[in-house]
Short mmCIF file of C-alpha atoms in Angstrom, two decimals:
data_model
loop_
_atom_site.label_atom_id
_atom_site.label_comp_id
_atom_site.label_asym_id
_atom_site.label_seq_id
_atom_site.Cartn_x
_atom_site.Cartn_y
_atom_site.Cartn_z
CA MET K 9 59.11 -83.18 -161.59
CA VAL K 10 61.74 -81.20 -159.83
CA SER K 11 64.33 -79.06 -161.46
CA ASN K 12 65.49 -76.80 -158.72
CA ASP K 13 66.22 -77.27 -155.06
CA GLY K 14 68.90 -74.83 -154.12
CA ASN K 15 71.03 -74.40 -157.17
CA SER K 16 71.04 -77.77 -158.82
CA ALA K 17 68.99 -78.86 -161.76
CA PHE K 18 68.23 -81.92 -163.82
CA ILE K 19 70.15 -82.43 -166.97
CA PHE K 20 67.91 -83.25 -169.84
CA ASP K 21 69.20 -85.69 -172.38
CA GLY K 22 71.70 -83.98 -174.64
CA GLU K 23 72.29 -86.56 -177.32
CA GLU K 24 70.13 -84.93 -179.95
CA PRO K 25 70.90 -81.59 -181.56
CA GLY K 26 68.92 -78.76 -180.10
CA VAL K 27 68.26 -80.53 -176.82
CA VAL K 28 67.65 -78.36 -173.79
CA SER K 29 70.55 -78.50 -171.38
CA ILE K 30 70.12 -77.18 -167.84
CA ASP K 31 73.22 -76.80 -165.77
CA ARG K 32 73.81 -75.90 -162.12
CA GLY K 33 72.25 -72.57 -161.40
CA GLY K 34 69.51 -73.18 -163.91
CA ARG K 35 71.18 -71.67 -166.95
CA GLN K 36 70.20 -73.17 -170.25
CA ASP K 37 71.57 -73.05 -173.72
CA SER K 38 68.42 -72.43 -175.65
CA GLU K 39 65.26 -72.18 -173.62
CA THR K 40 64.24 -71.69 -170.02
CA ILE K 41 62.15 -74.33 -168.32
CA SER K 42 61.41 -73.91 -164.64
CA ALA K 43 59.84 -76.94 -163.09
CA SER K 44 58.40 -77.91 -159.74
CA LYS K 45 57.62 -81.24 -158.21
CA GLY K 46 54.45 -83.00 -159.26
CA GLY K 47 52.20 -85.39 -157.41
CA THR K 48 53.29 -87.79 -154.73
CA LEU K 49 54.34 -91.10 -156.17
CA ALA K 50 54.58 -93.19 -153.04
CA PRO K 51 54.30 -96.83 -154.07
CA SER K 52 51.24 -98.59 -152.75
CA THR K 53 51.98 -102.14 -153.80
CA SER K 54 52.28 -104.44 -150.83
CA ILE K 55 55.61 -106.16 -150.47
CA ASP K 56 53.71 -109.27 -149.40
CA HIS K 57 52.09 -109.56 -152.80
CA ILE K 58 54.38 -110.69 -155.57
CA PRO K 59 52.94 -109.34 -158.81
CA SER K 60 53.29 -111.08 -162.12
CA LEU K 61 55.50 -109.53 -164.77
CA ASP K 62 52.42 -108.10 -166.50
CA GLU K 63 51.14 -106.61 -163.26
CA PHE K 64 54.50 -105.15 -162.48
CA THR K 65 54.85 -103.66 -165.96
CA SER K 66 51.59 -101.81 -165.56
CA TYR K 67 52.32 -100.80 -161.98
CA SER K 68 53.93 -97.44 -162.54
CA VAL K 69 51.73 -96.23 -165.36
CA THR K 70 48.53 -96.91 -163.46
CA GLN K 71 49.48 -94.67 -160.56
CA SER K 72 47.37 -91.57 -160.17
CA HIS K 73 49.46 -88.45 -160.57
CA THR K 74 48.68 -84.82 -160.14
CA GLU K 75 49.32 -82.99 -163.39
CA SER K 76 52.14 -80.61 -162.79
CA THR K 77 53.43 -77.54 -164.48
CA ALA K 78 56.71 -79.31 -164.94
CA ALA K 79 55.12 -82.24 -166.72
CA THR K 80 53.29 -79.85 -169.02
CA LEU K 81 56.49 -78.03 -169.85
CA VAL K 82 58.35 -81.25 -170.49
CA ASP K 83 55.52 -82.51 -172.69
CA TYR K 84 55.62 -79.23 -174.61
CA ALA K 85 59.38 -79.41 -175.00
CA ARG K 86 59.15 -83.00 -176.14
CA SER K 87 56.51 -82.11 -178.72
CA LEU K 88 58.96 -79.59 -180.12
CA GLY K 89 61.56 -82.31 -180.40
CA LEU K 90 63.69 -80.68 -177.75
CA LEU K 91 63.74 -83.61 -175.37
CA LYS K 92 64.33 -87.28 -175.74
CA LEU K 93 62.96 -89.77 -173.24
CA SER K 94 66.14 -91.24 -171.94
CA SER K 95 66.57 -94.62 -170.33
CA ARG K 96 70.20 -95.55 -170.08
CA GLY K 97 71.62 -98.85 -169.27
CA PRO K 98 71.69 -101.04 -167.49
CA ASN K 99 75.46 -100.92 -167.41
CA ILE K 100 76.87 -103.88 -165.54
CA ALA K 101 80.48 -104.09 -164.45
CA PRO K 102 82.36 -107.03 -165.99
CA ASP K 103 83.45 -108.65 -162.73
CA PHE K 104 80.52 -111.05 -162.42
CA ASP K 105 80.42 -114.64 -163.69
CA ALA K 106 78.38 -115.34 -166.82
CA HIS K 107 75.22 -116.67 -165.10
CA THR K 108 75.17 -113.84 -162.58
CA MET K 109 75.75 -111.31 -165.34
CA ASP K 110 72.83 -112.73 -167.36
CA ALA K 111 70.57 -112.71 -164.33
CA LEU K 112 71.53 -109.19 -163.32
CA THR K 113 70.96 -108.06 -166.91
CA ALA K 114 67.44 -109.51 -166.86
CA PHE K 115 66.76 -107.90 -163.49
CA SER K 116 68.14 -104.46 -164.21
CA SER K 117 66.77 -104.28 -167.75
CA GLY K 118 63.24 -104.72 -166.45
CA LEU K 119 63.88 -102.32 -163.63
CA VAL K 120 65.25 -99.60 -165.89
CA ASP K 121 62.07 -99.82 -167.98
CA GLN K 122 60.04 -99.21 -164.83
CA ILE K 123 62.20 -96.35 -163.72
CA GLY K 124 61.80 -94.75 -167.14
CA GLN K 125 58.08 -94.43 -166.39
CA TRP K 126 58.53 -92.49 -163.17
CA GLU K 127 57.01 -89.08 -163.51
CA GLU K 128 60.03 -87.33 -162.01
CA LEU K 129 62.36 -88.79 -164.62
CA ARG K 130 60.37 -88.08 -167.75
CA GLY K 131 62.75 -86.49 -170.22
CA VAL K 132 65.56 -86.52 -167.71
CA ARG K 133 68.94 -88.11 -168.26
CA PHE K 134 69.59 -91.06 -166.00
CA SER K 135 71.39 -94.38 -166.02
CA LEU K 136 71.25 -97.60 -164.05
CA GLU K 137 74.52 -99.30 -163.18
CA VAL K 138 75.46 -102.44 -161.31
CA HIS K 139 78.87 -103.15 -159.86
CA ARG K 140 80.54 -105.18 -157.18
CA PHE K 141 82.30 -103.40 -154.34
CA ARG K 142 85.08 -105.20 -152.51
CA SER K 143 86.46 -103.64 -149.38
CA ALA K 144 90.15 -102.83 -149.48
CA GLU K 145 90.55 -103.28 -145.75
CA GLU K 146 88.07 -105.92 -144.65
CA LYS K 147 88.17 -109.29 -146.36
CA GLY K 148 84.72 -110.62 -147.07
CA LEU K 149 83.02 -107.24 -147.15
CA GLU K 150 81.53 -107.33 -150.63
CA LEU K 151 78.50 -105.50 -151.90
CA VAL K 152 76.50 -105.76 -155.11
CA ARG K 153 75.50 -102.18 -155.82
CA LEU K 154 72.54 -101.12 -157.94
CA GLU K 155 72.94 -97.43 -158.71
CA LEU K 156 70.47 -95.07 -160.30
CA ARG K 157 72.43 -92.05 -161.48
CA VAL K 158 70.44 -88.88 -162.04
CA PRO K 159 72.91 -86.06 -162.78
CA GLY K 160 72.03 -82.84 -160.99
CA ALA K 161 69.19 -84.32 -158.93
CA PRO K 162 68.61 -82.19 -155.83
CA ARG K 163 69.14 -83.97 -152.52
CA SER K 164 65.49 -84.10 -151.48
CA LEU K 165 64.51 -85.76 -154.73
CA GLN K 166 67.56 -88.03 -154.63
CA PHE K 167 66.47 -89.42 -151.28
CA GLU K 168 62.86 -89.66 -152.39
CA LEU K 169 63.83 -91.61 -155.52
CA TRP K 170 66.04 -93.79 -153.36
CA GLU K 171 63.02 -94.97 -151.36
CA ARG K 172 61.21 -95.78 -154.60
CA LEU K 173 64.20 -97.56 -156.10
CA ARG K 174 64.56 -99.74 -153.00
CA HIS K 175 60.86 -100.58 -153.04
CA SER K 176 60.82 -101.33 -156.76
CA ALA K 177 63.99 -103.41 -156.56
CA ASP K 178 62.52 -105.47 -153.71
CA ILE K 179 59.39 -106.22 -155.71
CA TYR K 180 61.06 -106.82 -159.04
CA GLN K 181 63.69 -109.01 -157.42
CA ARG K 182 60.96 -111.42 -156.38
CA VAL K 183 59.44 -111.30 -159.83
CA VAL K 184 62.72 -112.13 -161.56
CA SER K 185 63.59 -114.80 -159.01
CA LYS K 186 60.25 -116.48 -159.64
CA ASP K 187 60.65 -116.10 -163.41
CA LEU K 188 64.17 -117.56 -163.53
CA GLY K 189 63.16 -120.42 -161.25
CA SER K 190 65.72 -123.14 -160.55
CA THR K 191 67.86 -122.49 -163.61
CA LEU K 192 71.55 -121.73 -163.24
CA ARG K 193 70.74 -118.08 -163.80
CA GLY K 194 68.00 -118.27 -161.18
CA ARG K 195 70.32 -119.76 -158.61
CA ALA K 196 73.02 -117.22 -159.44
CA PHE K 197 70.50 -114.44 -159.13
CA ARG K 198 69.22 -115.55 -155.75
CA THR K 199 72.77 -115.73 -154.46
CA VAL K 200 73.35 -112.05 -155.12
CA ALA K 201 69.80 -110.70 -154.98
CA ALA K 202 69.28 -110.97 -151.24
CA GLY K 203 72.19 -108.64 -150.59
CA ILE K 204 71.70 -106.11 -153.36
CA SER K 205 72.33 -102.62 -152.11
CA THR K 206 70.80 -99.64 -153.90
CA ALA K 207 71.79 -96.03 -154.31
CA VAL K 208 70.56 -92.95 -156.13
CA LEU K 209 73.41 -90.65 -157.03
CA PRO K 210 73.32 -87.07 -158.30
CA TRP K 211 76.11 -87.53 -160.87
CA MET L 23 80.78 -94.76 -114.78
CA VAL L 24 83.16 -94.61 -117.74
CA ASP L 25 83.11 -91.40 -119.73
CA VAL L 26 82.61 -92.79 -123.24
CA PHE L 27 83.52 -90.74 -126.30
CA ASP L 28 80.48 -90.02 -128.43
CA GLY L 29 81.55 -90.88 -131.97
CA ARG L 30 78.61 -88.99 -133.44
CA ILE L 31 80.62 -85.84 -132.87
CA PHE L 32 82.75 -86.89 -135.85
CA GLU L 33 79.89 -85.65 -137.99
CA ILE L 34 80.45 -82.14 -136.65
CA VAL L 35 84.16 -82.51 -137.41
CA ALA L 36 83.25 -83.54 -140.97
CA GLU L 37 81.15 -80.40 -141.39
CA ARG L 38 84.00 -78.21 -140.17
CA LEU L 39 86.52 -79.93 -142.44
CA ARG L 40 84.22 -79.29 -145.38
CA VAL L 41 84.45 -75.53 -145.01
CA LEU L 42 88.19 -75.37 -144.28
CA PRO L 43 89.68 -75.70 -147.78
CA THR L 44 91.01 -72.41 -149.08
CA ASP L 45 93.19 -73.55 -151.96
CA SER L 46 92.89 -76.17 -154.65
CA ASP L 47 96.14 -77.90 -153.68
CA THR L 48 94.82 -79.20 -150.39
CA SER L 49 91.05 -79.07 -150.74
CA GLU L 50 90.66 -82.67 -151.91
CA ALA L 51 92.48 -83.95 -148.83
CA PHE L 52 90.10 -82.01 -146.58
CA PHE L 53 87.05 -83.28 -148.42
CA ARG L 54 88.30 -86.88 -148.36
CA THR L 55 89.04 -86.63 -144.65
CA ALA L 56 85.58 -85.19 -144.01
CA ILE L 57 84.04 -88.20 -145.76
CA GLY L 58 85.91 -90.50 -143.41
CA ARG L 59 84.70 -88.61 -140.34
CA ALA L 60 81.14 -88.64 -141.67
CA TYR L 61 81.27 -92.41 -142.00
CA TYR L 62 82.81 -92.99 -138.59
CA SER L 63 80.19 -90.85 -136.90
CA CYS L 64 77.65 -93.38 -138.16
CA PHE L 65 79.85 -96.40 -137.50
CA HIS L 66 80.19 -95.45 -133.84
CA ALA L 67 76.52 -94.55 -133.44
CA TYR L 68 75.22 -97.71 -135.09
CA ARG L 69 77.75 -99.93 -133.33
CA GLN L 70 76.62 -98.46 -130.04
CA LYS L 71 73.03 -99.12 -131.05
CA HIS L 72 73.39 -102.67 -132.34
CA PHE L 73 76.49 -103.96 -130.53
CA PRO L 74 76.76 -101.87 -127.35
CA SER L 75 79.20 -104.19 -125.62
CA ARG L 76 81.57 -104.75 -128.54
CA THR L 77 84.55 -102.81 -129.88
CA TRP L 78 85.88 -102.31 -133.37
CA TYR L 79 87.86 -104.98 -135.14
CA VAL L 80 88.85 -105.98 -138.68
CA PRO L 81 88.42 -109.77 -138.74
CA ARG L 82 91.65 -111.60 -139.51
CA GLY L 83 91.05 -114.94 -137.92
CA LYS L 84 88.72 -117.15 -135.96
CA GLY L 85 87.94 -116.95 -132.29
CA LYS L 86 87.18 -113.25 -132.12
CA LYS L 87 83.46 -113.39 -132.72
CA GLY L 88 81.23 -112.15 -129.97
CA LYS L 89 83.68 -109.56 -128.75
CA TYR L 90 84.45 -107.36 -131.72
CA VAL L 91 82.51 -105.90 -134.64
CA GLY L 92 83.82 -104.89 -138.07
CA HIS L 93 82.33 -102.78 -140.83
CA GLY L 94 80.85 -105.77 -142.63
CA GLU L 95 79.16 -107.24 -139.58
CA LEU L 96 77.67 -103.91 -138.65
CA ARG L 97 76.21 -103.30 -142.10
CA ARG L 98 74.79 -106.85 -142.18
CA GLU L 99 73.11 -106.26 -138.84
CA VAL L 100 71.58 -102.97 -139.99
CA ARG L 101 70.22 -104.77 -143.06
CA ARG L 102 69.12 -107.79 -141.05
CA VAL L 103 66.89 -105.76 -138.79
CA GLY L 104 65.04 -104.60 -141.88
CA LEU L 105 66.22 -101.05 -142.34
CA GLY L 106 66.15 -101.13 -146.16
CA VAL L 107 67.12 -97.65 -147.35
CA THR L 108 68.97 -96.93 -144.11
CA ALA L 109 71.16 -99.97 -144.82
CA ASP L 110 71.64 -98.79 -148.41
CA LYS L 111 72.72 -95.35 -147.23
CA LEU L 112 75.20 -96.90 -144.83
CA ASP L 113 76.57 -99.05 -147.69
CA THR L 114 76.97 -95.95 -149.83
CA LEU L 115 78.82 -94.21 -147.04
CA ILE L 116 81.09 -97.24 -146.63
CA GLU L 117 81.93 -97.14 -150.32
CA LEU L 118 82.52 -93.38 -150.36
CA ARG L 119 84.77 -93.67 -147.32
CA GLU L 120 86.86 -96.51 -148.72
CA HIS L 121 87.30 -94.66 -152.00
CA ALA L 122 88.23 -91.49 -150.13
CA ASP L 123 90.81 -93.27 -147.98
CA TYR L 124 92.29 -95.86 -150.34
CA HIS L 125 91.65 -95.01 -154.00
CA SER L 126 93.74 -92.21 -155.45
CA TRP L 127 92.41 -92.85 -158.97
CA PRO L 128 89.04 -91.89 -160.41
CA PRO L 129 86.50 -94.74 -160.64
CA SER L 130 85.65 -96.31 -163.98
CA ARG L 131 82.20 -96.69 -165.45
CA PRO L 132 81.13 -100.30 -166.02
CA ALA L 133 81.25 -100.00 -169.79
CA ALA L 134 84.80 -98.63 -169.79
CA ARG L 135 87.95 -100.71 -170.10
CA VAL L 136 90.87 -99.07 -168.34
CA ALA L 137 94.19 -100.32 -167.07
CA PRO L 138 94.43 -101.04 -163.33
CA PRO L 139 94.34 -99.76 -160.70
CA THR L 140 90.67 -99.15 -161.13
CA CYS L 141 87.36 -99.46 -159.31
CA TYR L 142 83.66 -98.84 -159.91
CA CYS L 143 83.00 -96.94 -156.70
CA SER L 144 79.99 -94.66 -156.23
CA TRP L 145 82.19 -91.64 -156.50
CA GLY L 146 81.32 -88.50 -158.47
CA PRO L 147 83.75 -86.44 -160.55
CA ASN L 148 83.67 -83.49 -158.13
CA VAL L 149 85.24 -84.36 -154.78
CA GLN L 150 83.26 -81.70 -152.93
CA ASP L 151 80.02 -83.23 -154.23
CA ASN L 152 81.12 -86.55 -152.74
CA CYS L 153 81.86 -84.82 -149.46
CA ASP L 154 78.49 -83.07 -149.44
CA LEU L 155 76.71 -86.35 -150.12
CA ALA L 156 78.64 -88.18 -147.40
CA ILE L 157 77.74 -85.55 -144.80
CA ASP L 158 74.09 -85.52 -145.86
CA LEU L 159 74.04 -89.31 -145.66
CA ALA L 160 75.54 -89.18 -142.18
CA ARG L 161 72.96 -86.64 -141.05
CA SER L 162 70.17 -88.76 -142.47
CA LEU L 163 71.51 -91.93 -140.84
CA LEU L 164 71.94 -90.25 -137.46
CA ALA L 165 68.45 -88.78 -137.72
CA ASP L 166 67.10 -92.27 -138.43
CA LEU L 167 68.84 -93.46 -135.30
CA ASP L 168 67.32 -90.63 -133.26
CA LYS L 169 63.88 -91.74 -134.37
CA THR L 170 64.50 -95.15 -132.85
CA GLY L 171 65.73 -93.74 -129.57
CA ASP L 172 69.50 -93.43 -129.40
CA PRO L 173 70.88 -92.13 -126.11
CA GLY L 174 74.10 -90.95 -127.78
CA GLY L 175 72.27 -88.36 -129.83
CA MET L 176 71.63 -86.04 -126.89
CA GLU L 177 75.26 -85.16 -126.29
CA THR L 178 75.91 -84.36 -129.94
CA ARG L 179 72.92 -82.07 -130.11
CA GLN L 180 74.18 -80.26 -127.04
CA VAL L 181 77.57 -79.72 -128.72
CA ARG L 182 75.73 -78.28 -131.70
CA GLY L 183 73.83 -75.97 -129.39
CA GLU L 184 70.55 -77.34 -130.69
CA GLN L 185 69.35 -78.52 -127.31
CA LYS L 186 70.19 -77.54 -123.77
#
């Protein structure tokens, strides 16, 4: 769990009254929580092995993590009702056809559940969004973008989470493709899935 | 031997543009321009790496393949050779650059319904944050290229004074 790297800080979910809010510079409205990064969470699942949905669901929670001060503080804050575990989204832009939209919803909904279990994001506000980017100057340059938005995430953590998001998306993409099979949604998903581009953004 | 311009130096220009703004009236233009230079530093470096004999071109018709390379072809090649997150970072830089150069409106969130013109670009509410991210992405992408042995990196490092 990282809260500070330079002068930026995570923003804890602020939907509930009394929630702790940390802004840039580490100031908070009601209570001070200083956090540092916990154990390494490098994924160990081989890309060559396509796990079942059940295996994938248990993947994140079975990782061995070093207990960190940050995690303890977040647990304490949560026990006081100060924090709310926040998984937002997925939010999918409306410019996809119905089958692709359904398939992307299935894909990103499962993925957001996995992301919600990442140690670094416990109690932290984040959202997962999917949109299509069309180049204004080069016809045919289109991207399907899968964005994990973690407001205030310091750069080092942003890039670290990016590696994990890419890895998880690659694995879960195969799971969903296998699950949807040769249905219309499955075919629509495979059309876009191969070119999905990921990003982790600090806003 | 032809003295070829090293496009990686655009990254240094981007860094200098970032610190130039002194008033709020013009700062956004500096930041947006810096984002463009950050992207083109990578475009030139990766084009040199993957398509050393080809020049830049925006495809408008048939018959030009094999001689020119556009933004889309370059990003596809970076992804094709298996550089997962590197390709994603380049895509993000492409999107930031296009928003910086072409979109004068703020992007919408997917759940929002707003009147056009609109977009869903990966663009944050603070333009300097976008600029900072673009430059950090460019640095990361150029560093990735250095790891794989890019001859163009030497000259840029000499300009920086990092290596004699």
